[in-house]
XYZ file of C-alpha atoms in Angstrom:
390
model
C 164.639 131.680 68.606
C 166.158 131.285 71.719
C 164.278 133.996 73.272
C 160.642 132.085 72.186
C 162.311 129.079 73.644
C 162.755 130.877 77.088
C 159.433 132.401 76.669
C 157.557 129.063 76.245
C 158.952 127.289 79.086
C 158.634 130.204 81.221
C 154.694 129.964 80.481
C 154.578 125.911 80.715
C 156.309 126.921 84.133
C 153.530 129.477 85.137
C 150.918 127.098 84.076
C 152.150 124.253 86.394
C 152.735 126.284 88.959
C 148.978 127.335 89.119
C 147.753 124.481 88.057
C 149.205 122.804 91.301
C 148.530 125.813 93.513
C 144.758 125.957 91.778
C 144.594 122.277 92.560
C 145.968 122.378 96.107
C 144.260 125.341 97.228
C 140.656 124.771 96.217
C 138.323 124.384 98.669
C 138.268 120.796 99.703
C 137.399 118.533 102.723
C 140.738 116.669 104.885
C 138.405 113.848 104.431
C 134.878 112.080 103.784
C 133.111 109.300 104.525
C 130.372 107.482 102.935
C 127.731 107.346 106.273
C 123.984 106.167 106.480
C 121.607 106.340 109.177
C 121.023 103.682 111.718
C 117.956 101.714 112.772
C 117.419 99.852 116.131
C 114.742 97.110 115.894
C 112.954 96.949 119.489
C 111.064 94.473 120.642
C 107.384 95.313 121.367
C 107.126 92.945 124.340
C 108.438 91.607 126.944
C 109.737 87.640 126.072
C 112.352 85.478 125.133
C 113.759 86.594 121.801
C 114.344 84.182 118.865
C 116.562 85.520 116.470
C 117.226 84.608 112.702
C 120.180 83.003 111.900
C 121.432 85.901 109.586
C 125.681 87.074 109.226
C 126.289 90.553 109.830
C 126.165 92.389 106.438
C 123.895 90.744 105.302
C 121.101 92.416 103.018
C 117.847 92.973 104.375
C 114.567 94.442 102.633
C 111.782 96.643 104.004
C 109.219 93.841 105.974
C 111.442 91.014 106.180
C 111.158 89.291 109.629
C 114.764 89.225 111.406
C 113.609 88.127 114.885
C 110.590 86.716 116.619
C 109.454 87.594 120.336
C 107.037 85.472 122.405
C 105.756 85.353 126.120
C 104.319 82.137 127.584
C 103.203 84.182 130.340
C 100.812 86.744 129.146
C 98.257 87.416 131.189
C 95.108 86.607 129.685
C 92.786 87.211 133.072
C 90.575 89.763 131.400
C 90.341 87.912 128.664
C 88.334 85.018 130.081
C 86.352 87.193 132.771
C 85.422 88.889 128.564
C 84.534 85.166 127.938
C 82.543 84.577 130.664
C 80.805 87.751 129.840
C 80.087 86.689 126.794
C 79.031 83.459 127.446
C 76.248 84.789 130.098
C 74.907 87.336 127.652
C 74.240 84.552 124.849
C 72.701 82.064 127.442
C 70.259 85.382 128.118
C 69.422 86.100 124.914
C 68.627 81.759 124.242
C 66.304 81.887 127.452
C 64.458 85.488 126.373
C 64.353 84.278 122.787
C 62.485 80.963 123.869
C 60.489 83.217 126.124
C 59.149 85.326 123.239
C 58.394 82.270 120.931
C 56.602 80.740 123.654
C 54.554 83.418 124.844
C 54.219 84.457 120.834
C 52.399 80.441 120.234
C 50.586 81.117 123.430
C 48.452 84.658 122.394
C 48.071 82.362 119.236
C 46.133 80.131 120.447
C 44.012 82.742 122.531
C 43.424 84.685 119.784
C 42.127 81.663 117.508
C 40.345 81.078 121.225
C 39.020 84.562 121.150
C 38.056 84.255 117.332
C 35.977 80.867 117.716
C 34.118 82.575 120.628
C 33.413 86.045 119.263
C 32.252 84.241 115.857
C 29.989 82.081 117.964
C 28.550 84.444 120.147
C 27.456 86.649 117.316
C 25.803 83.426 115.991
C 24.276 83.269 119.126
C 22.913 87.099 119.283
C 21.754 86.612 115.862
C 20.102 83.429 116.566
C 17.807 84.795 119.456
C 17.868 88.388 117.456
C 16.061 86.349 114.807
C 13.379 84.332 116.782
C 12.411 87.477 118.416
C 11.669 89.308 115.941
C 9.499 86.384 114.478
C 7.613 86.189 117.838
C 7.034 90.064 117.072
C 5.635 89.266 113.993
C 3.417 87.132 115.238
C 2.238 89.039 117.885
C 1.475 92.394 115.468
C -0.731 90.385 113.078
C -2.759 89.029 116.006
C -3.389 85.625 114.804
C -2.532 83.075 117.608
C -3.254 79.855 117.972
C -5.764 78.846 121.088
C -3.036 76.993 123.397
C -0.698 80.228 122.834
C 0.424 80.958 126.090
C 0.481 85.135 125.782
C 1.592 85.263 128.885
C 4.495 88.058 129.372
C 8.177 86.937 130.125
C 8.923 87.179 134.071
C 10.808 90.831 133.335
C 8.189 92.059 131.548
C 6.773 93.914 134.889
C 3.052 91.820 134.998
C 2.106 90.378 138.176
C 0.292 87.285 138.777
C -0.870 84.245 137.088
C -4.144 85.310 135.614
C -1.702 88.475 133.816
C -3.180 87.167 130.814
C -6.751 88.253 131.351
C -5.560 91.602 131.822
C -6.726 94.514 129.807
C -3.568 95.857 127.120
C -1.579 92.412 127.995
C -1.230 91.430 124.129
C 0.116 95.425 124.019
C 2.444 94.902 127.115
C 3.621 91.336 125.473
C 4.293 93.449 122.477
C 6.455 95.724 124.220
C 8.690 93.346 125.755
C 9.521 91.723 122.459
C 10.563 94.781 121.277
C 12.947 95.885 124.503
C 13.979 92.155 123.924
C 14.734 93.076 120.043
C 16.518 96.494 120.900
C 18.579 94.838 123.866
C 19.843 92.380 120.985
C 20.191 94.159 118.325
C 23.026 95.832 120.852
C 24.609 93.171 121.885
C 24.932 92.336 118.401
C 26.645 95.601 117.267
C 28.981 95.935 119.777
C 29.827 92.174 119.513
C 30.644 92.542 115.924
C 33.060 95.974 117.573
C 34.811 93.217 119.747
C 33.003 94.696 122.925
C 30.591 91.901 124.906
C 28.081 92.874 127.064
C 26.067 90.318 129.114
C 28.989 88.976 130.902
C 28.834 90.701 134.254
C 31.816 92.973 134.041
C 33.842 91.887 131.404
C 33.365 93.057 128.194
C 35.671 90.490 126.412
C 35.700 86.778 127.250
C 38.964 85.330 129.356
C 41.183 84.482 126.401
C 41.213 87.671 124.701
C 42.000 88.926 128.264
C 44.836 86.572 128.818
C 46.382 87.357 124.922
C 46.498 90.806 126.409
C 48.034 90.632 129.145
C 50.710 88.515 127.823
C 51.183 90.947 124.292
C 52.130 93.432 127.185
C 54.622 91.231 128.563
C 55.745 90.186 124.808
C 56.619 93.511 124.721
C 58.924 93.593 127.916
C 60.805 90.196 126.866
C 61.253 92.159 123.487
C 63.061 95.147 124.785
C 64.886 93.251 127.009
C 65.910 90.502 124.196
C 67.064 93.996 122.288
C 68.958 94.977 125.073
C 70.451 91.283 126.155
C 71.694 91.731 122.705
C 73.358 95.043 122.678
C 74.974 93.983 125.321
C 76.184 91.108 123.738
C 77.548 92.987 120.862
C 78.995 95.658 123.093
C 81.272 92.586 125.143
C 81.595 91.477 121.352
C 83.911 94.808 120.626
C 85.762 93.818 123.927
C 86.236 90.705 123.445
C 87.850 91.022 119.844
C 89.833 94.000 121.381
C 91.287 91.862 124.216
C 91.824 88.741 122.078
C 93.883 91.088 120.252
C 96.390 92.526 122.809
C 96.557 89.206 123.940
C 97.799 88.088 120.588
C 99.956 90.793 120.165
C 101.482 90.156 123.528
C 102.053 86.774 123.320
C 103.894 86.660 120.356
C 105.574 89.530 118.165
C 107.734 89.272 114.867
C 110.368 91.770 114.237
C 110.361 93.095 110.764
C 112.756 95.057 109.584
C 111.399 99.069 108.686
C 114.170 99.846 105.935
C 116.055 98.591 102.673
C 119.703 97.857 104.185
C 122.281 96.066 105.605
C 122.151 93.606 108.949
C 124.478 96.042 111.141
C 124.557 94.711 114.291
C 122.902 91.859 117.122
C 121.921 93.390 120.330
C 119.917 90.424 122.189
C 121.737 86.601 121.750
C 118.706 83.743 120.746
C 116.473 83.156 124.001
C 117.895 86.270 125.868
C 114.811 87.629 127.582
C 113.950 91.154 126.913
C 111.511 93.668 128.443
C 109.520 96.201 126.395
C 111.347 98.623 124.694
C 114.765 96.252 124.448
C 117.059 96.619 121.594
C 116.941 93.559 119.330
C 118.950 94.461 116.080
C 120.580 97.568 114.260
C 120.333 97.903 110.471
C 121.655 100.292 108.203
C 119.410 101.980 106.364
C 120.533 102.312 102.759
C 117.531 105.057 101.410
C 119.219 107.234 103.831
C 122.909 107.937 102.502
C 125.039 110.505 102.968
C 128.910 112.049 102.935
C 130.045 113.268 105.920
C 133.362 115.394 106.075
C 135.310 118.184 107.641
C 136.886 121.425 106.605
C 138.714 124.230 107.820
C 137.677 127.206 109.411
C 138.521 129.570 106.130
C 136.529 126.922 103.983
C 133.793 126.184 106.353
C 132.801 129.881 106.597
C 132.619 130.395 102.580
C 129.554 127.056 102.243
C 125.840 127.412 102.948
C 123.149 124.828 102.873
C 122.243 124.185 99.013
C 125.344 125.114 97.949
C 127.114 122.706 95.096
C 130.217 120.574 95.420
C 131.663 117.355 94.012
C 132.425 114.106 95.801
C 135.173 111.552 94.319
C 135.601 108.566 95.641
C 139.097 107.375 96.897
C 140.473 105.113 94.418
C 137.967 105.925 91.413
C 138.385 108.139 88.940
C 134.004 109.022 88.693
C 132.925 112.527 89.961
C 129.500 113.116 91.715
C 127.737 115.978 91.854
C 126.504 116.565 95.361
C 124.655 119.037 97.707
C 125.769 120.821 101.153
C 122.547 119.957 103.797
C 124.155 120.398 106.962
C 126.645 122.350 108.372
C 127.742 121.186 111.973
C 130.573 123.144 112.933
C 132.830 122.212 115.631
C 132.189 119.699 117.854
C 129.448 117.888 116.287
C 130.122 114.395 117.750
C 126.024 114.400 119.106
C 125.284 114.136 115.059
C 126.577 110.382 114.804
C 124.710 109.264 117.066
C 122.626 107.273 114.838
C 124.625 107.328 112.189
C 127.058 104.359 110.931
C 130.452 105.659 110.891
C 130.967 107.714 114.256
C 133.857 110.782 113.597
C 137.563 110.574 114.041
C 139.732 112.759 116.852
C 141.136 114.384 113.611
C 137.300 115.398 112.270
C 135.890 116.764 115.516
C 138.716 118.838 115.255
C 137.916 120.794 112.231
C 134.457 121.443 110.854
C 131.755 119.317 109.893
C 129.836 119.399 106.668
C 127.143 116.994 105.333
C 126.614 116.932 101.541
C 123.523 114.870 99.416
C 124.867 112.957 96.631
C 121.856 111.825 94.433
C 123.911 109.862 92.631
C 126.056 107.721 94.643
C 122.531 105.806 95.677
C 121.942 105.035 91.875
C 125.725 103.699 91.713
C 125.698 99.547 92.100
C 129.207 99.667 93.413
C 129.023 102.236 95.830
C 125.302 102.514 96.389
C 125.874 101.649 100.341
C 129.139 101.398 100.694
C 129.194 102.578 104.221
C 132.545 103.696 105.307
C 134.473 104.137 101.395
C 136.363 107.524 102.146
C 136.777 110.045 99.352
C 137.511 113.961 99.010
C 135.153 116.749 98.305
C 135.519 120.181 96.560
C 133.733 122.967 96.848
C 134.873 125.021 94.465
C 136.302 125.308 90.375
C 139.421 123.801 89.753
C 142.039 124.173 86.626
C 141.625 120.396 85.426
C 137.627 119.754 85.814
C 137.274 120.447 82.690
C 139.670 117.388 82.134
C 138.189 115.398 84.955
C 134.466 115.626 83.051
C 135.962 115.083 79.948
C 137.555 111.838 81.721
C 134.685 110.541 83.776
């Protein structure tokens, strides 16, 4: 009995003993730190700033203006010269536009001109086309009356006043009716064609000349009202382009880029800033992470993917996390833009950065930026009882 006795504590022994060893020498991190990534609002302009009142730590959401920029000295030179422009082109495009209309109501009226006199001249052709031909009638049945003066017209080539006791002169008198007839009968067919012959040179009467000559120059104030206007629309583009960067540089709000916390003021209300100036820093809260350090023998067993555990200091919750970085010694330049820079103590060892899904899901420590905790890396003898727990 007393040997069982022996033999049972001698085991409960053994099993503390690696339980604590199993405990203390798993791979584990000195320390760990709950980080996030840092954001610097700029201002993109030069002006006075006008910040809004907000406390540090405050909460901030993606879009949500925390400062305002302006400059009451932009210049806005090019901007009115763009006016001016503008301004010119429109008053060209009024005066060729009245040009056109004009000149348009003008060749109207010289081609209803044109119209009343080509109408009436055919009236005329056909007028004198008709009589002739009567007089030709008369002269081919022979029957005129005794005071009938048969006497030729003056172009009809028969000298002298006593023509009409020549021999043939009813023949001749015949004759000239008919050239008479023909000579009409052309001037009415190419009158009815818009050609008018009779008029010395000019085979169209002056209006329809003058309603040509200005449809030609119609045409000219048309191309150029074309062009007046794509030039117009052309300083248009400009115009809007320029109002814009004016606009933009007379007056900028900051809005924040990320889903965080108000870190830190870098420009006091009114302070005036150039381009590129620092106006706020904000923690951005999609972008947590651990951050830790190991020792050499540890550090040299982990690769990127690799699984571990985080647990928070003070809670008894496990969370199942992810190695993504492994910085090694010295890897101060890596908190640069993050929140919680790295002690003496952590430079001095190994740095590791782990994912932890999780811990972004968790309302209490969601972005709790600086909460310290410890990390393992590999099995030890009470996770079973730590799951069972959590």
């Amino acid at each position: 009995m007393t040997f069982w006795r022996i033999l049972i504590g001698g085991l409960a022994v053994a099993l503390a003993l690696w339980i604590l060893i199993g405990e203390q020498l798993a791979g584990a991190s000195a320390d760990a730190t709950i980080n996030a990534r840092l954001v610097t609002v700029r201002s993109p302009i030069a002006g006075a700033v006008s910040a809004v009142e907000r406390p540090l730590g405050s909460p901030v959401t993606t879009g949500e203006v925390i400062a305002g920029v302006d400059d009451i000295h932009v210049d806005g030179t090019r901007l009115d010269d763009l006016r001016m422009e503008a301004g010119f082109a429109e008053a060209e495009i009024a005066r060729l536009t009245r040009t056109r209309d004009e000149t348009e109501a003008i060749i109207d009226t010289l081609d209803e001109r044109s119209a009343t006199y080509r109408a009436a001249r055919i009236s005329d052709i056909e007028a004198r086309l008709a009589f002739a031909r009567e007089r030709l009638d008369i002269l081919e049945s022979g029957e005129l009356p005794d005071a009938f003066d048969v006497r030729p017209p003056r172009d009809a080539g028969v000298p002298g006043d006593d023509a009409a006791q020549a021999p043939g002169l009813r023949d001749l008198w015949v004759n000239a009716v008919k050239e008479q007839i023909a000579v009409l009968q052309i001037a009415l067919d190419t009158a009815r064609g818009g050609v008018f012959l009779g008029d010395g040179y000019n085979d169209a009467p002056n209006a329809e000349q003058r309603a040509t000559e200005l449809k030609s120059q119609l045409s000219a104030v048309s191309a150029d009202l074309d062009e007046a206007r794509s030039r117009l629309e052309i300083v248009s583009d400009r115009l809007d382009g320029e109002q814009l960067r004016v606009s933009r540089a007379a007056g900028a709000e900051l809005k924040s880029p990320v889903n965080g916390i108000y870190w830190e003021t870098l420009a006091a209300d009114g302070e005036a800033l150039q381009r590129g100036d620092p106006v706020a820093r904000l923690l951005d809260c999609d972008s947590i992470l651990v951050t830790l350090s190991v020792t050499e023998s540890v550090y040299h067993t982990l690769a990127a993917g690799d699984g571990a555990v985080f647990r928070p200091r003070n809670s008894d919750r496990n969370f199942d996390a992810t190695v993504v970085r492994l910085g090694g010694a010295g890897a101060e330049t890596f908190y640069r833009n993050l929140a919680v820079a790295p002690s003496a103590r952590h430079l001095e060892r190994y740095d590791v950065a782990i994912l932890v899904p999780e811990l972004n899901a968790d309302p209490e420590l969601g972005c709790s930026v600086g909460r310290t905790g410890r990390v393992f890396f590999e099995r030890r003898p009470l996770d079973w009882l730590r799951r069972l727990m959590g």
